Amino acid sequence: MTSSLTELDDDLVRCMSIGAVFSEFGGKIHSIDFHRKDDLLVTASEDDSVRLYDIANAKLLKTTSHKKHGTDRICFTHHPSSVICSSKYNLESTGESLRYLSMYDNRCIRYFKGHTQRVVSLCMSPINDSFMSGSLDHSVRIWDLRVNACQGILRLRGRPAVAYDQQGLVFAVAMEGGAIKLFDSRSYDKGPFDTFLVGGDTAEVCDIKFSNDGKSMLLTTTNNNIYILDAYGGEKRCGFSLEASPGTPIEATFTPDGKYMVAGSGGGTMHAWSIETKNEAQYDS
């Protein structure tokens, strides 16, 4: 059974307020991810811990510690108690840049070796066991959860960001200079089938996301800008700037209906913009 979503408008967005607070950890959180189907949230924190939350009941379910490798980027696999986590420590000596972890029994199922520097982007395919990682070693690697060996490598310039579309048929790689390359997931070895350029901003990319309907892409950069692009033609639909948060990349996302973009800022305030009107809904946390 599927539940219907309430159609969002400016008035509804303005009325939004905090629904739950998870206060078990007060330090810096490097990354978060929501499970695609279950009401679960996973976080990777500066204390080298991974925490799994039940968001429907605002409950911490489990905490696991990872002092040897540390925790940085994190994402769910398709299984609700399994995650992929990138390492902070010992990358040069061990090469164990990524780990496939079971939260159920606090076990490392598999190590993925290859990246020589920190992983800054991580994305799971929505349709199969493939996932991608982008690293400061100027490479994007394609992996399969079932095997240790890397399945493919893309050499790039600058800091890369990666994302699959919601159908898992296309993936995007964004890089320094505002270039976004689109690949067919089934034949990425043939090179990109399209390349977009975000003119006027040469900053490094923090993140890239597709909207649920696949029509738009969201791009954030290290100089605190957010761009919404047409996913088919690459045209810039709108752009927004946020107050800087020193040492912390901007995090932004689409609402499920793709009509709004929501982001945090260095001032501790949440912002929401209508993509159609390009106006801020004046949401205040």
Short mmCIF file of C-alpha atoms in Angstrom, two decimals:
data_model
loop_
_atom_site.label_atom_id
_atom_site.label_comp_id
_atom_site.label_asym_id
_atom_site.label_seq_id
_atom_site.Cartn_x
_atom_site.Cartn_y
_atom_site.Cartn_z
CA MET A 1 0.00 0.00 0.00
CA THR A 2 1.35 3.43 -0.89
CA SER A 3 0.56 6.56 1.07
CA SER A 4 -0.32 9.77 -0.72
CA LEU A 5 1.90 12.80 -0.32
CA THR A 6 0.47 16.18 0.58
CA GLU A 7 1.18 18.67 -2.19
CA LEU A 8 3.52 21.34 -0.87
CA ASP A 9 2.98 25.07 -1.24
CA ASP A 10 4.60 28.13 0.34
CA ASP A 11 2.11 28.32 3.20
CA LEU A 12 2.65 24.69 4.16
CA VAL A 13 6.43 25.02 4.00
CA ARG A 14 6.33 28.14 6.21
CA CYS A 15 4.35 26.21 8.83
CA MET A 16 6.88 23.41 9.12
CA SER A 17 8.61 22.96 12.46
CA ILE A 18 10.97 20.52 14.14
CA GLY A 19 9.32 17.11 14.44
CA ALA A 20 11.97 15.26 16.45
CA VAL A 21 15.34 15.92 18.07
CA PHE A 22 18.05 13.29 18.41
CA SER A 23 20.20 14.49 21.29
CA GLU A 24 22.36 11.42 21.93
CA PHE A 25 25.39 13.06 20.28
CA GLY A 26 26.25 16.75 20.38
CA GLY A 27 29.35 16.83 18.17
CA LYS A 28 29.90 17.22 14.45
CA ILE A 29 28.17 14.83 12.06
CA HIS A 30 30.08 14.26 8.82
CA SER A 31 27.23 12.75 6.79
CA ILE A 32 23.73 11.29 6.99
CA ASP A 33 21.57 9.06 4.83
CA PHE A 34 17.91 8.00 4.84
CA HIS A 35 16.91 4.50 3.82
CA ARG A 36 14.93 4.47 0.57
CA LYS A 37 12.04 2.37 1.92
CA ASP A 38 12.21 2.08 5.72
CA ASP A 39 11.94 4.89 8.30
CA LEU A 40 15.63 4.76 9.15
CA LEU A 41 18.45 7.30 9.34
CA VAL A 42 22.18 6.58 9.61
CA THR A 43 24.88 9.08 10.62
CA ALA A 44 28.69 9.13 10.62
CA SER A 45 30.18 11.36 13.33
CA GLU A 46 33.47 12.97 14.31
CA ASP A 47 33.78 10.58 17.28
CA ASP A 48 34.30 7.75 14.74
CA SER A 49 30.86 6.30 15.44
CA VAL A 50 27.97 5.22 13.24
CA ARG A 51 24.46 5.67 14.63
CA LEU A 52 21.25 4.09 13.36
CA TYR A 53 17.94 5.83 14.15
CA ASP A 54 14.27 4.96 13.87
CA ILE A 55 12.91 8.29 12.59
CA ALA A 56 9.23 7.33 12.90
CA ASN A 57 9.61 6.88 16.67
CA ALA A 58 12.56 9.27 17.21
CA LYS A 59 14.66 6.49 18.70
CA LEU A 60 18.36 5.63 18.59
CA LEU A 61 18.56 1.96 17.65
CA LYS A 62 22.30 1.27 17.65
CA THR A 63 25.75 2.87 17.91
CA THR A 64 28.91 1.24 16.56
CA SER A 65 32.48 2.50 17.05
CA HIS A 66 35.15 2.50 14.33
CA LYS A 67 38.35 3.87 15.89
CA LYS A 68 40.78 2.09 13.54
CA HIS A 69 39.44 3.46 10.26
CA GLY A 70 37.22 6.35 11.39
CA THR A 71 33.95 7.40 9.76
CA ASP A 72 33.33 9.99 7.07
CA ARG A 73 30.84 9.51 4.21
CA ILE A 74 28.04 6.99 4.73
CA CYS A 75 25.10 5.54 2.82
CA PHE A 76 22.62 2.70 3.18
CA THR A 77 22.68 -0.38 1.00
CA HIS A 78 19.29 -1.86 0.12
CA HIS A 79 19.29 -3.83 3.38
CA PRO A 80 18.07 -1.71 6.32
CA SER A 81 20.88 -2.83 8.65
CA SER A 82 23.81 -2.63 6.20
CA VAL A 83 25.75 0.50 5.23
CA ILE A 84 28.81 1.59 3.27
CA CYS A 85 31.18 3.86 5.18
CA SER A 86 34.34 5.61 4.05
CA SER A 87 37.51 5.73 6.16
CA LYS A 88 39.40 8.71 7.57
CA TYR A 89 42.55 6.99 8.82
CA ASN A 90 45.35 4.76 7.49
CA LEU A 91 44.35 5.17 3.84
CA GLU A 92 47.93 5.11 2.57
CA SER A 93 49.03 2.16 4.70
CA THR A 94 45.97 -0.12 4.37
CA GLY A 95 44.19 1.17 1.26
CA GLU A 96 40.93 0.25 2.99
CA SER A 97 39.07 3.37 1.90
CA LEU A 98 35.57 1.87 2.07
CA ARG A 99 33.87 -0.69 4.28
CA TYR A 100 30.65 -2.64 3.91
CA LEU A 101 29.28 -2.81 7.45
CA SER A 102 26.55 -4.82 9.16
CA MET A 103 24.88 -2.75 11.87
CA TYR A 104 23.04 -5.85 13.09
CA ASP A 105 26.14 -7.57 14.49
CA ASN A 106 28.75 -4.78 14.22
CA ARG A 107 30.74 -6.68 11.59
CA CYS A 108 32.72 -5.58 8.55
CA ILE A 109 31.44 -7.69 5.68
CA ARG A 110 33.94 -6.48 3.11
CA TYR A 111 36.76 -3.97 2.54
CA PHE A 112 37.07 -2.07 -0.73
CA LYS A 113 40.61 -0.99 -1.56
CA GLY A 114 41.69 1.49 -4.21
CA HIS A 115 41.34 5.13 -3.23
CA THR A 116 44.51 6.69 -1.85
CA GLN A 117 42.89 9.82 -0.44
CA ARG A 118 39.69 10.70 1.38
CA VAL A 119 36.35 9.75 -0.19
CA VAL A 120 34.13 12.86 -0.48
CA SER A 121 31.13 11.45 -2.35
CA LEU A 122 29.30 8.14 -2.01
CA CYS A 123 26.15 6.88 -3.73
CA MET A 124 24.29 3.53 -3.88
CA SER A 125 22.50 2.44 -7.03
CA PRO A 126 18.72 2.36 -6.49
CA ILE A 127 18.27 -0.82 -8.56
CA ASN A 128 21.17 -3.20 -7.89
CA ASP A 129 24.30 -3.83 -5.77
CA SER A 130 26.46 -1.26 -7.55
CA PHE A 131 27.74 1.86 -5.81
CA MET A 132 30.07 4.74 -6.63
CA SER A 133 32.68 6.67 -4.71
CA GLY A 134 34.43 9.93 -5.55
CA SER A 135 37.76 10.77 -3.91
CA LEU A 136 40.26 13.59 -3.51
CA ASP A 137 42.66 11.34 -5.44
CA HIS A 138 40.78 12.69 -8.52
CA SER A 139 39.01 9.44 -9.34
CA VAL A 140 35.52 7.97 -9.30
CA ARG A 141 35.31 4.24 -8.72
CA ILE A 142 32.41 1.91 -9.47
CA TRP A 143 31.97 -1.07 -7.14
CA ASP A 144 29.78 -4.11 -6.57
CA LEU A 145 28.87 -5.04 -2.99
CA ARG A 146 29.36 -8.72 -3.77
CA VAL A 147 33.04 -8.52 -4.76
CA ASN A 148 36.12 -6.74 -3.41
CA ALA A 149 37.57 -5.64 -6.72
CA CYS A 150 36.80 -2.28 -8.25
CA GLN A 151 34.58 -2.64 -11.34
CA GLY A 152 35.58 0.58 -13.09
CA ILE A 153 37.59 3.80 -12.69
CA LEU A 154 37.03 7.29 -14.07
CA ARG A 155 39.99 9.71 -13.86
CA LEU A 156 38.95 13.33 -13.36
CA ARG A 157 40.23 16.75 -12.41
CA GLY A 158 39.58 18.23 -8.99
CA ARG A 159 37.13 17.08 -6.33
CA PRO A 160 34.36 14.85 -7.79
CA ALA A 161 30.74 14.40 -6.72
CA VAL A 162 28.61 11.47 -7.90
CA ALA A 163 24.89 10.61 -8.05
CA TYR A 164 22.58 8.06 -9.66
CA ASP A 165 19.23 9.09 -11.06
CA GLN A 166 16.17 7.55 -9.36
CA GLN A 167 15.90 4.81 -12.00
CA GLY A 168 19.57 3.85 -11.71
CA LEU A 169 20.00 4.04 -15.48
CA VAL A 170 22.10 7.21 -15.53
CA PHE A 171 24.75 8.58 -13.21
CA ALA A 172 26.23 12.05 -13.03
CA VAL A 173 29.77 13.08 -12.14
CA ALA A 174 30.38 16.73 -11.26
CA MET A 175 33.87 18.18 -11.01
CA GLU A 176 35.94 21.32 -10.69
CA GLY A 177 35.14 24.08 -13.15
CA GLY A 178 31.39 23.46 -13.20
CA ALA A 179 31.47 20.45 -15.55
CA ILE A 180 28.84 17.72 -15.15
CA LYS A 181 29.20 14.51 -17.15
CA LEU A 182 26.31 12.08 -17.64
CA PHE A 183 26.98 8.36 -18.13
CA ASP A 184 24.84 5.37 -19.04
CA SER A 185 25.20 3.03 -16.04
CA ARG A 186 25.27 0.00 -18.34
CA SER A 187 28.01 1.30 -20.65
CA TYR A 188 29.97 3.94 -18.71
CA ASP A 189 33.21 2.61 -20.22
CA LYS A 190 32.18 4.27 -23.50
CA GLY A 191 32.45 7.69 -21.88
CA PRO A 192 29.82 10.34 -21.10
CA PHE A 193 26.85 10.70 -23.42
CA ASP A 194 26.42 14.35 -22.43
CA THR A 195 28.37 17.12 -20.65
CA PHE A 196 26.96 20.27 -19.05
CA LEU A 197 28.85 23.37 -17.97
CA VAL A 198 27.63 25.54 -15.09
CA GLY A 199 28.88 28.90 -16.27
CA GLY A 200 30.22 31.55 -13.91
CA ASP A 201 31.23 29.33 -11.01
CA THR A 202 34.58 27.54 -11.04
CA ALA A 203 34.52 26.45 -7.39
CA GLU A 204 34.85 22.81 -6.40
CA VAL A 205 31.65 20.80 -6.17
CA CYS A 206 30.40 19.52 -2.80
CA ASP A 207 27.42 17.45 -3.87
CA ILE A 208 25.06 16.60 -6.71
CA LYS A 209 21.56 15.09 -6.54
CA PHE A 210 18.72 14.18 -8.90
CA SER A 211 15.11 15.05 -8.08
CA ASN A 212 12.72 12.11 -7.65
CA ASP A 213 11.08 12.78 -11.00
CA GLY A 214 14.48 12.89 -12.73
CA LYS A 215 13.79 16.27 -14.28
CA SER A 216 16.19 18.37 -12.19
CA MET A 217 19.66 18.21 -10.70
CA LEU A 218 20.92 20.05 -7.62
CA LEU A 219 24.55 21.15 -7.40
CA THR A 220 26.30 22.63 -4.35
CA THR A 221 29.76 24.21 -4.41
CA THR A 222 32.47 25.06 -1.88
CA ASN A 223 31.74 28.79 -2.19
CA ASN A 224 28.24 28.24 -0.71
CA ASN A 225 26.25 28.38 -3.94
CA ILE A 226 23.41 26.04 -4.90
CA TYR A 227 22.25 25.56 -8.49
CA ILE A 228 19.18 23.82 -9.90
CA LEU A 229 19.74 22.48 -13.42
CA ASP A 230 17.50 20.91 -16.02
CA ALA A 231 18.56 17.26 -16.04
CA TYR A 232 17.91 16.84 -19.75
CA GLY A 233 19.48 19.91 -21.29
CA GLY A 234 21.72 21.16 -18.49
CA GLU A 235 20.24 24.69 -18.44
CA LYS A 236 20.59 26.55 -15.15
CA ARG A 237 17.05 27.01 -13.82
CA CYS A 238 17.96 28.99 -10.70
CA GLY A 239 20.75 29.63 -8.21
CA PHE A 240 20.92 30.49 -4.51
CA SER A 241 23.66 31.62 -2.11
CA LEU A 242 23.93 30.79 1.59
CA GLU A 243 25.79 32.06 4.62
CA ALA A 244 29.10 30.26 4.97
CA SER A 245 29.66 27.51 7.52
CA PRO A 246 33.47 27.34 8.00
CA GLY A 247 34.86 23.85 7.53
CA THR A 248 31.46 22.34 6.72
CA PRO A 249 30.15 21.77 3.16
CA ILE A 250 26.65 22.92 2.28
CA GLU A 251 24.01 20.20 2.45
CA ALA A 252 20.90 20.66 0.31
CA THR A 253 18.16 18.44 -1.07
CA PHE A 254 14.90 18.39 -3.02
CA THR A 255 11.54 17.88 -1.39
CA PRO A 256 9.94 14.57 -2.51
CA ASP A 257 7.73 16.35 -5.06
CA GLY A 258 10.72 18.19 -6.54
CA LYS A 259 9.04 21.58 -6.12
CA TYR A 260 11.26 22.96 -3.36
CA MET A 261 14.92 22.93 -2.43
CA VAL A 262 15.83 22.83 1.28
CA ALA A 263 19.25 23.65 2.74
CA GLY A 264 20.97 24.56 5.98
CA SER A 265 23.33 27.51 6.43
CA GLY A 266 26.23 28.62 8.59
CA GLY A 267 23.89 30.70 10.69
CA GLY A 268 22.02 27.63 11.91
CA THR A 269 18.93 28.43 9.84
CA MET A 270 17.03 26.21 7.43
CA HIS A 271 16.05 27.72 4.09
CA ALA A 272 13.48 26.58 1.53
CA TRP A 273 13.08 27.93 -2.00
CA SER A 274 10.41 27.35 -4.58
CA ILE A 275 12.13 26.11 -7.71
CA GLU A 276 9.27 27.38 -9.91
CA THR A 277 9.09 30.93 -8.56
CA LYS A 278 12.70 31.12 -7.31
CA ASN A 279 11.44 32.76 -4.12
CA GLU A 280 12.33 31.78 -0.57
CA ALA A 281 9.44 30.37 1.44
CA GLN A 282 10.87 32.04 4.56
CA TYR A 283 11.02 28.77 6.50
CA ASP A 284 12.65 29.41 9.87
CA SER A 285 13.86 26.57 12.11
#
